[in-house]
Coordinates of N, CA, C and O in Angstrom, one line a residue:
M5 N 11.2 -5.3 -8.6 CA 10.6 -5.0 -7.6 C 10.0 -3.4 -7.9 O 10.2 -2.8 -8.7
K6 N 8.8 -3.3 -7.1 CA 8.0 -2.3 -7.9 C 7.1 -1.5 -6.6 O 6.5 -2.4 -5.8
P7 N 7.4 -0.5 -5.8 CA 6.8 0.6 -4.8 C 5.5 0.4 -5.1 O 4.9 1.0 -6.6
I8 N 4.3 -0.1 -4.2 CA 3.1 0.2 -4.1 C 2.3 1.1 -3.5 O 2.4 0.7 -2.1
G9 N 1.6 2.0 -3.9 CA 1.0 3.0 -3.3 C 2.5 3.8 -2.3 O 3.6 3.8 -2.8
K10 N 2.0 4.2 -1.0 CA 2.5 4.7 0.1 C 3.6 3.9 1.2 O 4.5 4.5 1.6
H11 N 3.0 3.1 1.3 CA 3.6 2.0 2.4 C 4.1 0.8 2.0 O 4.1 0.1 2.6
S12 N 3.8 0.5 0.9 CA 4.0 -1.1 -0.1 C 5.3 -1.5 -0.8 O 5.5 -0.2 -1.6
L13 N 5.8 -2.4 -1.1 CA 6.8 -3.1 -1.9 C 6.3 -4.1 -2.6 O 6.0 -5.1 -1.4
L14 N 6.7 -4.5 -3.8 CA 5.9 -5.9 -4.4 C 7.0 -6.4 -5.0 O 8.1 -6.0 -5.8
G15 N 7.9 -7.7 -4.8 CA 8.6 -8.3 -5.6 C 8.1 -9.4 -5.9 O 7.1 -10.2 -5.6
A16 N 8.3 -10.0 -7.5 CA 7.7 -11.1 -8.0 C 8.4 -11.6 -8.6 O 9.6 -11.4 -9.1
S17 N 8.7 -13.0 -8.9 CA 9.4 -14.0 -9.6 C 8.2 -14.4 -10.5 O 7.1 -14.6 -10.2
G18 N 8.8 -15.2 -11.6 CA 8.1 -15.6 -13.0 C 7.6 -14.9 -14.2 O 8.8 -14.4 -14.2
E19 N 6.7 -15.1 -14.4 CA 6.6 -14.6 -15.6 C 6.7 -12.6 -15.6 O 5.5 -12.8 -15.1
I20 N 7.3 -12.3 -16.3 CA 7.4 -10.9 -16.3 C 6.0 -10.3 -17.0 O 5.6 -9.1 -16.2
S21 N 5.2 -10.6 -18.1 CA 4.3 -10.3 -18.7 C 2.9 -10.4 -17.9 O 2.3 -9.5 -17.9
D22 N 3.0 -11.4 -17.3 CA 1.8 -11.4 -16.0 C 1.9 -10.7 -14.7 O 1.3 -9.8 -14.3
F23 N 3.5 -10.2 -14.4 CA 3.7 -9.5 -13.5 C 3.0 -8.0 -13.8 O 2.8 -6.8 -12.9
Q24 N 3.5 -7.4 -15.1 CA 3.1 -6.4 -15.6 C 1.5 -6.3 -15.5 O 0.9 -4.8 -15.3
E25 N 0.8 -7.6 -15.9 CA -0.6 -7.2 -15.7 C -0.8 -7.1 -14.3 O -2.0 -6.1 -13.9
I26 N -0.1 -7.5 -13.3 CA -0.6 -7.7 -11.8 C -0.3 -5.8 -11.2 O -1.3 -5.1 -10.8
L27 N 0.7 -5.3 -11.9 CA 1.0 -3.8 -11.7 C -0.1 -3.0 -12.0 O -0.1 -1.9 -11.7
R28 N -0.6 -3.3 -13.6 CA -1.8 -2.4 -13.9 C -2.7 -2.6 -13.4 O -3.6 -1.3 -12.6
Y29 N -3.4 -3.7 -12.5 CA -4.4 -4.1 -11.2 C -4.1 -3.1 -10.3 O -4.9 -2.2 -10.0
L30 N -2.6 -3.1 -9.7 CA -2.6 -2.4 -8.3 C -2.7 -1.0 -8.6 O -2.8 -0.1 -7.9
D31 N -2.1 -0.4 -9.8 CA -2.1 1.0 -10.5 C -3.7 1.5 -10.4 O -4.2 2.6 -9.8
E32 N -4.2 0.6 -11.0 CA -6.0 1.1 -11.3 C -6.3 1.1 -9.4 O -7.3 1.9 -9.0
L33 N -6.2 0.2 -8.8 CA -6.7 0.0 -7.1 C -5.9 1.3 -6.4 O -6.9 2.1 -5.7
I34 N -4.4 1.5 -6.8 CA -4.3 2.9 -5.9 C -4.9 4.1 -6.6 O -5.3 5.0 -5.7
L35 N -5.0 4.3 -7.4 CA -5.5 5.5 -8.2 C -7.0 5.7 -7.7 O -7.7 6.8 -7.4
Y36 N -7.7 4.4 -7.6 CA -9.5 4.4 -7.0 C -9.5 4.8 -5.8 O -10.0 5.8 -5.2
D37 N -8.6 4.3 -5.2 CA -8.1 4.7 -3.5 C -7.6 6.1 -3.4 O -8.3 7.1 -2.4
N38 N -7.1 6.8 -4.4 CA -6.4 7.8 -4.1 C -7.7 9.2 -4.5 O -7.9 10.0 -4.1
M39 N -8.5 8.6 -5.1 CA -9.9 9.8 -5.6 C -10.7 9.8 -4.6 O -11.2 10.9 -4.5
W40 N -10.7 8.9 -3.5 CA -11.1 9.1 -2.7 C -11.0 10.6 -1.8 O -11.8 11.1 -1.0
D41 N -9.6 10.5 -1.5 CA -9.3 11.6 -1.1 C -9.6 12.2 0.4 O -10.0 12.9 0.6
D42 N -9.5 10.8 1.2 CA -9.7 10.9 2.2 C -8.9 11.1 3.4 O -9.0 11.0 4.6
G43 N -7.4 10.8 3.1 CA -6.4 11.0 3.9 C -6.1 9.6 4.4 O -4.9 9.7 4.8
N44 N -6.8 8.7 3.7 CA -6.3 7.6 4.1 C -6.0 6.8 3.0 O -6.4 7.1 1.9
S45 N -4.9 6.0 3.3 CA -4.7 5.0 2.1 C -4.4 4.0 2.6 O -4.2 3.1 3.4
L46 N -4.3 2.7 1.3 CA -4.1 1.3 1.5 C -2.9 0.7 2.1 O -1.8 1.3 1.6
G47 N -2.6 0.0 3.1 CA -1.8 -0.4 3.9 C -1.1 -1.7 3.0 O -2.2 -2.1 2.0
P48 N -0.1 -2.1 3.5 CA 0.5 -3.5 3.0 C -1.0 -4.6 2.9 O -0.4 -5.4 2.0
K49 N -1.0 -4.5 4.5 CA -2.0 -5.8 4.4 C -3.3 -5.9 3.6 O -4.1 -6.4 3.2
E50 N -3.7 -4.6 3.2 CA -4.9 -4.7 2.0 C -4.5 -5.0 0.6 O -5.2 -5.4 0.4
V51 N -3.7 -4.4 0.5 CA -2.6 -4.8 -0.9 C -2.3 -6.3 -0.9 O -2.9 -7.0 -1.8
H52 N -2.0 -6.9 0.3 CA -1.9 -8.3 0.2 C -3.2 -8.9 0.2 O -3.0 -9.8 -0.8
N53 N -4.1 -8.6 0.7 CA -5.4 -9.5 0.6 C -5.7 -9.1 -1.0 O -6.6 -10.2 -1.0
Y54 N -5.8 -8.1 -1.3 CA -6.3 -7.8 -2.7 C -5.5 -8.8 -3.8 O -5.8 -9.3 -4.6
L55 N -4.0 -8.8 -3.5 CA -3.6 -9.6 -4.3 C -3.6 -11.1 -4.4 O -3.8 -12.2 -5.1
T56 N -4.0 -11.5 -3.0 CA -4.5 -12.8 -2.9 C -5.3 -13.2 -3.3 O -5.9 -14.1 -4.1
R57 N -6.8 -12.3 -3.7 CA -8.0 -12.7 -4.2 C -7.9 -12.2 -5.8 O -8.3 -13.4 -6.6
V58 N -6.8 -11.6 -6.3 CA -6.4 -11.8 -7.8 C -6.3 -12.9 -8.2 O -6.8 -13.8 -8.9
M59 N -4.8 -13.5 -7.5 CA -4.4 -14.8 -7.9 C -5.1 -15.7 -7.6 O -5.2 -16.9 -8.7
Y60 N -6.3 -16.1 -6.7 CA -7.1 -16.8 -6.4 C -7.9 -16.9 -7.5 O -8.4 -18.2 -8.0
N61 N -8.5 -15.8 -8.1 CA -9.9 -15.4 -8.7 C -9.2 -16.2 -10.2 O -10.0 -16.8 -11.2
R62 N -8.5 -15.7 -10.9 CA -7.3 -16.1 -12.1 C -7.3 -17.7 -12.1 O -7.1 -18.2 -12.8
R63 N -6.7 -18.3 -10.9 CA -6.8 -19.6 -10.6 C -7.8 -20.6 -11.2 O -8.2 -21.6 -11.7
N64 N -9.0 -20.0 -10.5 CA -10.3 -20.6 -10.9 C -10.8 -20.3 -12.0 O -11.8 -21.0 -12.7
K65 N -10.6 -19.6 -13.0 CA -10.9 -19.1 -14.2 C -9.8 -19.9 -15.3 O -9.7 -20.3 -16.2
F66 N -9.0 -20.7 -14.5 CA -8.4 -21.6 -15.3 C -7.2 -20.7 -16.4 O -6.7 -21.1 -17.5
N67 N -6.9 -19.5 -15.7 CA -5.8 -18.6 -16.3 C -5.2 -18.0 -15.3 O -5.3 -16.7 -15.4
P68 N -4.2 -18.9 -14.7 CA -3.5 -18.1 -13.9 C -2.6 -17.2 -14.2 O -2.0 -16.9 -15.2
L69 N -2.2 -16.3 -13.3 CA -1.1 -15.7 -13.5 C 0.5 -16.4 -12.7 O 0.5 -16.5 -11.6
W70 N 1.5 -16.5 -13.5 CA 2.4 -17.4 -13.5 C 3.6 -16.8 -12.6 O 4.7 -16.4 -12.9
N71 N 3.0 -16.3 -11.3 CA 4.0 -15.4 -10.4 C 4.0 -15.8 -8.9 O 3.1 -16.4 -8.6
S72 N 4.8 -15.9 -8.5 CA 5.0 -15.8 -7.0 C 5.4 -14.2 -6.5 O 6.1 -13.8 -6.7
L73 N 4.4 -13.6 -5.4 CA 4.7 -12.5 -4.9 C 5.0 -12.6 -3.6 O 4.4 -13.3 -3.0
V74 N 5.8 -11.5 -3.0 CA 6.0 -11.3 -2.0 C 5.8 -9.9 -1.7 O 6.2 -8.4 -2.6
L75 N 5.0 -9.3 -0.5 CA 5.1 -8.0 -0.6 C 5.1 -7.6 1.1 O 4.5 -8.3 1.8
G76 N 5.9 -6.3 1.0 CA 6.0 -6.0 2.5 C 6.0 -4.8 2.6 O 5.7 -3.9 1.5
G77 N 6.1 -4.0 3.6 CA 5.4 -2.8 4.2 C 5.7 -2.3 5.4 O 5.3 -3.1 6.4
V78 N 5.1 -1.0 5.8 CA 4.7 -0.6 7.0 C 4.0 0.4 7.1 O 4.2 1.5 5.9
K79 N 2.6 0.1 7.5 CA 1.8 1.4 7.9 C 1.7 1.4 9.1 O 1.5 0.8 10.2
N80 N 1.6 2.9 9.9 CA 1.4 3.4 11.4 C 2.2 2.4 12.3 O 1.5 1.9 13.2
G81 N 3.5 2.2 12.1 CA 4.4 1.4 13.0 C 4.1 0.3 12.6 O 5.1 -0.6 13.5
Q82 N 3.3 -0.6 12.1 CA 3.0 -2.1 11.8 C 3.7 -2.2 10.9 O 3.5 -1.9 9.4
K83 N 5.0 -3.3 11.0 CA 5.4 -3.8 9.7 C 4.7 -5.1 9.3 O 4.3 -5.9 9.6
Y84 N 4.9 -5.4 7.6 CA 4.1 -6.6 7.3 C 4.5 -7.0 6.3 O 5.6 -6.4 5.5
L85 N 5.0 -8.5 6.1 CA 5.3 -9.3 5.0 C 4.7 -10.3 4.7 O 4.5 -10.9 5.6
G86 N 4.2 -10.5 3.5 CA 3.4 -11.6 3.1 C 3.4 -12.4 1.7 O 4.4 -11.6 0.7
T87 N 3.2 -13.7 1.4 CA 3.8 -14.2 0.1 C 2.7 -14.6 -0.6 O 1.5 -15.0 0.3
V88 N 2.1 -14.7 -1.8 CA 0.9 -15.1 -2.6 C 1.7 -16.2 -3.7 O 2.4 -15.8 -4.5
S89 N 1.4 -17.4 -3.6 CA 1.7 -18.1 -5.2 C 0.4 -17.8 -6.0 O -0.3 -16.9 -5.9
M90 N 1.1 -18.7 -7.0 CA 0.2 -18.2 -8.7 C -1.0 -19.2 -8.5 O -2.1 -18.8 -9.0
I91 N -1.4 -19.5 -7.2 CA -2.8 -20.5 -7.3 C -3.6 -19.8 -6.0 O -4.7 -20.1 -5.5
G92 N -2.8 -18.9 -5.5 CA -3.7 -17.9 -4.1 C -3.6 -18.1 -2.9 O -3.8 -17.9 -1.7
V93 N -2.2 -19.2 -2.7 CA -2.0 -19.5 -1.3 C -1.0 -18.4 -0.9 O -0.1 -18.2 -1.3
N94 N -1.4 -18.2 0.4 CA -0.7 -17.3 1.0 C -0.4 -17.4 2.6 O -1.0 -17.9 3.1
F95 N 0.5 -16.5 3.1 CA 1.0 -16.4 4.4 C 1.6 -15.3 4.4 O 2.0 -14.8 3.5
E96 N 1.7 -14.7 6.0 CA 2.2 -13.6 6.4 C 3.3 -14.1 7.5 O 2.9 -15.1 8.1
D97 N 4.7 -13.7 7.5 CA 5.8 -14.2 8.1 C 6.6 -13.3 8.3 O 6.3 -11.9 7.9
N98 N 7.6 -13.4 9.4 CA 8.7 -12.4 9.9 C 9.6 -12.6 8.6 O 10.6 -11.7 8.3
H99 N 9.8 -13.7 7.6 CA 10.8 -14.0 6.6 C 10.2 -15.1 5.8 O 9.1 -15.7 5.8
V100 N 10.0 -14.5 4.4 CA 9.0 -15.6 3.6 C 10.3 -15.6 2.1 O 11.5 -14.9 2.0
A101 N 10.1 -16.2 1.2 CA 10.4 -16.9 0.3 C 10.0 -17.6 -0.8 O 8.8 -18.0 -0.5
T102 N 10.4 -17.3 -2.1 CA 9.7 -18.1 -3.3 C 10.7 -18.9 -3.7 O 11.8 -19.1 -3.5
G103 N 9.9 -20.0 -4.5 CA 10.7 -21.3 -5.3 C 11.5 -22.0 -4.2 O 11.3 -22.2 -3.6
F104 N 12.7 -22.1 -5.0 CA 13.7 -23.0 -4.4 C 14.1 -22.1 -2.9 O 14.6 -22.7 -1.7
G105 N 13.8 -20.9 -2.7 CA 14.1 -20.0 -1.5 C 13.3 -20.7 -0.7 O 13.7 -21.0 0.6
N106 N 12.0 -21.2 -0.7 CA 11.6 -21.9 0.5 C 12.1 -23.0 0.8 O 11.8 -23.3 2.1
H107 N 12.9 -23.5 0.2 CA 13.4 -24.8 0.6 C 15.0 -24.9 1.1 O 15.4 -25.5 1.7
L108 N 15.7 -24.2 0.4 CA 16.9 -23.6 1.1 C 17.4 -22.6 1.9 O 18.2 -22.6 2.3
A109 N 16.5 -21.2 1.6 CA 16.8 -20.0 2.4 C 16.2 -19.9 3.4 O 16.9 -19.7 4.6
R110 N 14.9 -20.3 3.5 CA 14.0 -20.0 4.7 C 14.6 -21.0 5.5 O 14.6 -20.4 7.2
P111 N 15.2 -22.4 5.7 CA 15.9 -22.8 7.1 C 17.1 -22.0 7.4 O 17.2 -22.0 8.7
I112 N 17.9 -21.4 6.6 CA 19.0 -20.3 6.9 C 17.9 -19.0 8.1 O 18.7 -18.8 9.0
L113 N 17.1 -18.6 7.5 CA 16.4 -17.6 8.0 C 15.7 -17.8 9.0 O 15.9 -17.1 10.4
R114 N 15.4 -19.3 9.3 CA 14.7 -19.8 10.3 C 15.8 -19.8 11.8 O 15.3 -19.3 12.8
Q115 N 16.9 -20.2 11.4 CA 18.0 -20.2 12.4 C 18.4 -18.7 12.4 O 18.7 -18.7 13.8
E116 N 19.0 -17.8 11.6 CA 19.6 -16.8 11.6 C 19.0 -15.4 12.0 O 19.5 -14.7 12.6
W117 N 17.4 -15.6 11.7 CA 16.8 -14.2 11.9 C 16.4 -14.0 13.3 O 16.0 -15.0 13.9
H118 N 16.6 -12.6 13.7 CA 16.2 -12.3 15.0 C 15.4 -11.1 15.0 O 15.8 -10.7 13.9
E119 N 14.2 -10.6 15.8 CA 13.9 -9.6 15.6 C 14.7 -8.2 15.6 O 14.2 -7.1 15.3
N120 N 15.8 -7.9 16.5 CA 16.3 -7.0 16.6 C 17.9 -6.9 15.7 O 18.6 -6.2 15.9
L121 N 17.9 -7.8 14.6 CA 18.4 -7.9 13.2 C 18.9 -6.6 12.9 O 17.7 -5.5 12.5
S122 N 20.1 -5.8 12.8 CA 20.3 -4.5 12.3 C 20.3 -4.5 10.9 O 20.1 -5.8 10.2
F123 N 20.2 -3.7 9.8 CA 19.9 -3.4 8.4 C 21.1 -4.4 8.0 O 20.9 -5.0 6.9
E124 N 22.1 -4.0 8.3 CA 23.6 -4.6 8.1 C 23.8 -6.0 7.9 O 23.9 -6.7 7.0
N125 N 23.1 -6.3 9.3 CA 23.4 -7.7 9.3 C 22.5 -8.6 8.5 O 22.7 -9.7 8.1
G126 N 21.3 -7.9 8.4 CA 19.9 -8.1 7.8 C 20.3 -8.4 6.0 O 20.2 -9.5 5.2
V127 N 21.3 -7.9 5.7 CA 21.9 -7.6 4.4 C 22.7 -8.7 3.9 O 22.8 -9.7 3.3
R128 N 23.9 -9.0 5.3 CA 24.5 -9.9 4.9 C 23.5 -11.2 4.9 O 24.0 -12.2 4.5
L129 N 22.6 -11.4 5.9 CA 22.1 -12.9 6.0 C 21.6 -13.0 4.7 O 21.1 -14.2 4.2
L130 N 20.8 -12.1 4.0 CA 20.1 -12.0 2.7 C 21.2 -12.5 1.6 O 21.1 -13.4 0.8
E131 N 22.4 -11.9 1.7 CA 23.2 -12.4 0.8 C 24.0 -13.9 1.2 O 24.0 -14.2 0.1
K132 N 24.1 -14.5 2.2 CA 24.0 -15.6 2.4 C 23.3 -16.5 1.9 O 23.5 -17.6 1.4
C133 N 21.5 -16.4 2.0 CA 20.4 -16.8 1.5 C 20.8 -16.8 0.0 O 20.7 -18.0 -0.7
M134 N 21.3 -15.8 -0.5 CA 21.2 -15.8 -2.4 C 22.5 -16.4 -3.0 O 22.4 -17.2 -4.0
R135 N 23.4 -16.5 -2.0 CA 24.8 -17.0 -2.7 C 24.3 -18.8 -2.4 O 24.8 -19.6 -3.3
V136 N 23.8 -19.1 -1.2 CA 23.5 -20.6 -1.6 C 22.5 -21.2 -2.5 O 22.6 -22.1 -3.4
L137 N 21.4 -20.0 -3.1 CA 20.6 -20.3 -4.1 C 21.5 -20.3 -5.3 O 21.2 -21.5 -6.3
L138 N 22.4 -19.4 -5.4 CA 23.1 -19.2 -6.4 C 23.9 -20.4 -6.6 O 24.2 -21.0 -8.0
Y139 N 24.8 -21.0 -5.8 CA 25.3 -22.1 -5.8 C 24.4 -23.4 -6.3 O 25.4 -24.5 -7.0
R140 N 23.3 -23.4 -5.7 CA 22.2 -24.2 -6.2 C 22.1 -24.4 -7.8 O 22.0 -25.5 -8.4
D141 N 21.9 -23.2 -8.3 CA 21.6 -22.9 -9.7 C 22.9 -22.1 -10.4 O 22.6 -20.8 -10.6
R142 N 23.9 -22.8 -10.8 CA 24.8 -22.3 -11.5 C 24.7 -21.0 -12.8 O 25.3 -20.5 -13.0
S143 N 23.7 -21.6 -13.3 CA 23.4 -20.6 -14.7 C 22.6 -19.5 -13.9 O 22.3 -18.8 -15.1
A144 N 22.3 -19.3 -13.1 CA 21.4 -18.1 -12.7 C 22.5 -16.9 -12.7 O 24.2 -17.0 -12.4
V145 N 21.9 -15.7 -12.6 CA 22.8 -14.2 -12.7 C 23.0 -13.9 -11.1 O 22.3 -14.4 -10.1
N146 N 24.1 -13.3 -10.9 CA 24.5 -13.3 -9.7 C 24.3 -11.7 -9.0 O 24.9 -11.4 -8.2
K147 N 23.9 -11.3 -9.8 CA 23.1 -9.6 -9.5 C 21.7 -9.8 -8.6 O 20.9 -10.6 -8.7
L148 N 21.7 -9.3 -7.9 CA 20.8 -8.6 -6.9 C 20.3 -7.3 -6.6 O 21.4 -6.3 -6.5
Q149 N 19.2 -7.1 -5.9 CA 19.2 -5.7 -5.2 C 18.4 -5.8 -3.8 O 17.7 -6.8 -3.8
I150 N 18.6 -4.8 -3.0 CA 18.1 -4.9 -1.9 C 17.1 -3.7 -1.5 O 17.6 -2.4 -1.9
A151 N 16.1 -4.0 -0.9 CA 15.3 -3.0 -0.4 C 15.0 -2.7 0.6 O 15.1 -3.3 1.5
K152 N 14.4 -1.3 1.1 CA 14.6 -1.2 2.6 C 12.9 -0.3 2.8 O 13.1 0.9 2.0
I153 N 12.4 -0.7 3.7 CA 11.2 0.1 3.6 C 10.8 0.2 4.9 O 10.8 0.0 6.0
T154 N 10.4 1.8 5.3 CA 10.1 2.3 6.3 C 9.1 3.2 6.4 O 8.4 3.1 5.1
E155 N 8.8 3.8 7.7 CA 7.5 5.1 7.5 C 8.0 6.0 6.7 O 7.3 6.6 6.0
D156 N 8.9 6.1 6.0 CA 9.1 7.4 5.2 C 9.0 7.1 3.1 O 8.9 7.7 3.2
G157 N 9.1 5.7 3.3 CA 9.2 5.5 2.0 C 9.9 4.2 1.7 O 10.6 3.2 2.7
V158 N 10.3 3.6 0.6 CA 10.7 2.8 -0.1 C 12.2 3.0 -0.6 O 12.2 4.0 -1.7
T159 N 13.3 2.4 -0.2 CA 14.5 2.8 -1.2 C 15.0 1.7 -1.7 O 14.8 0.6 -1.2
I160 N 15.1 1.6 -3.0 CA 16.0 0.0 -3.8 C 17.2 0.5 -4.0 O 17.8 1.6 -4.8
S161 N 18.0 -0.5 -3.6 CA 19.3 -0.4 -4.2 C 19.7 -0.5 -5.5 O 19.0 -1.2 -6.5
Q162 N 20.5 0.1 -6.2 CA 21.3 -0.3 -7.5 C 21.2 -2.0 -7.5 O 22.0 -2.4 -6.8
P163 N 21.5 -2.8 -8.7 CA 21.9 -4.0 -8.8 C 23.2 -4.2 -8.5 O 24.3 -3.3 -9.0
Y164 N 23.9 -5.0 -7.8 CA 25.1 -5.3 -7.4 C 25.2 -7.0 -7.9 O 24.3 -7.5 -7.3
S165 N 26.7 -7.3 -8.0 CA 26.9 -8.6 -8.3 C 27.6 -9.2 -6.6 O 28.0 -8.5 -5.8
L166 N 27.0 -10.3 -6.4 CA 27.5 -11.2 -5.2 C 29.0 -11.3 -5.2 O 28.9 -12.2 -6.4
K167 N 29.5 -11.5 -4.3 CA 30.9 -12.2 -4.3 C 30.8 -14.0 -4.4 O 30.0 -14.1 -3.3
T168 N 31.4 -14.7 -4.6 CA 31.0 -15.8 -5.4 C 32.5 -16.5 -5.3 O 33.3 -15.7 -5.6
Y169 N 32.6 -17.8 -4.6 CA 34.0 -18.8 -4.8 C 33.3 -19.9 -5.3 O 32.8 -20.7 -5.3
W170 N 33.9 -20.3 -7.0 CA 33.6 -21.3 -7.3 C 34.9 -22.4 -7.5 O 34.8 -23.1 -8.4
E171 N 36.0 -22.3 -6.8 CA 37.1 -22.9 -6.7 C 36.6 -24.0 -5.2 O 38.0 -25.0 -5.5
F172 N 35.7 -24.5 -4.9 CA 35.5 -25.7 -4.3 C 35.6 -27.2 -5.3 O 35.1 -26.8 -6.2
S173 N 36.1 -28.0 -4.5 CA 36.5 -29.4 -5.5 C 35.5 -30.3 -5.8 O 35.3 -30.4 -6.6
A174 N 34.2 -29.9 -5.1 CA 32.9 -30.5 -5.0 C 32.3 -30.0 -6.3 O 31.5 -30.7 -7.1
F175 N 32.6 -28.6 -6.8 CA 32.2 -27.9 -7.9 C 32.9 -28.4 -9.1 O 32.7 -28.3 -10.4
E176 N 34.3 -28.9 -9.2 CA 34.7 -29.1 -10.2 C 34.4 -30.7 -11.1 O 34.2 -30.6 -12.3
N177 N 33.7 -31.3 -10.0 CA 33.2 -33.1 -10.7 C 32.4 -33.2 -9.7 O 32.5 -34.0 -9.1
P178 N 30.8 -32.7 -9.9 CA 29.8 -33.1 -8.9 C 29.4 -34.2 -8.9 O 28.7 -34.9 -8.0
A179 N 29.6 -34.9 -9.8 CA 29.3 -36.4 -10.7 C 30.4 -37.4 -10.0 O 30.0 -38.6 -10.0
Q180 N 31.5 -37.4 -9.4 CA 32.2 -38.1 -9.2 C 31.9 -38.6 -8.0 O 31.7 -38.2 -6.7
G181 N 32.3 -40.2 -7.8 CA 31.6 -40.9 -6.8 C 30.0 -41.2 -6.9 O 29.9 -42.1 -6.0
A182 N 29.4 -41.0 -7.8 CA 28.1 -40.9 -7.7 C 27.3 -41.6 -8.6 O 27.5 -41.6 -9.8
I183 N 26.8 -43.0 -7.9 CA 26.8 -44.4 -8.9 C 25.4 -44.2 -9.3 O 24.2 -43.7 -8.7
G184 N 25.4 -44.3 -11.0 CA 24.1 -44.2 -11.5 C 23.6 -42.5 -12.0 O 22.5 -42.3 -12.3
S185 N 24.6 -41.9 -11.8 CA 24.5 -40.5 -11.9 C 24.5 -40.1 -13.3 O 24.8 -40.6 -14.0
W186 N 23.8 -39.0 -13.6 CA 23.9 -38.4 -14.9 C 25.6 -38.0 -15.4 O 25.8 -37.7 -16.3

């Protein structure tokens, strides 16, 4: 995760070197925006649109950046959350996810998220989603960071370990009773 300008935060999954390239593009964009010195700054919607164009452009050159991006922010009281895939497919919603999160976490978010969710309950909901994803891919690391975006800026927590429970009987022999299973 990386703060972008005054109003946005960018998260990415995928290739780290491609994410670093995207950050270089964004550093140039923010520098150019700041050079105008007009008191205005790019908001999350503008940065998201820029990222959409960058990802789509690289796709069309048959040299895609292998990342899925999530951009959130707040500017002038307006909350924004959007995602961009490696080929430029994008959307904005009240909750987004990448990878398996689109299939496993989004249904949980659709069912349990609501507009008046407190920060603490939101963190618990995200931890629930991440726990489901971790159980799906048990070779993944159980550390995560939580970010909070407000008009005052971005705060990113220190990495912490998610509490898990691996003693479920289904985890001991998942192929038991599965005919034709590997």
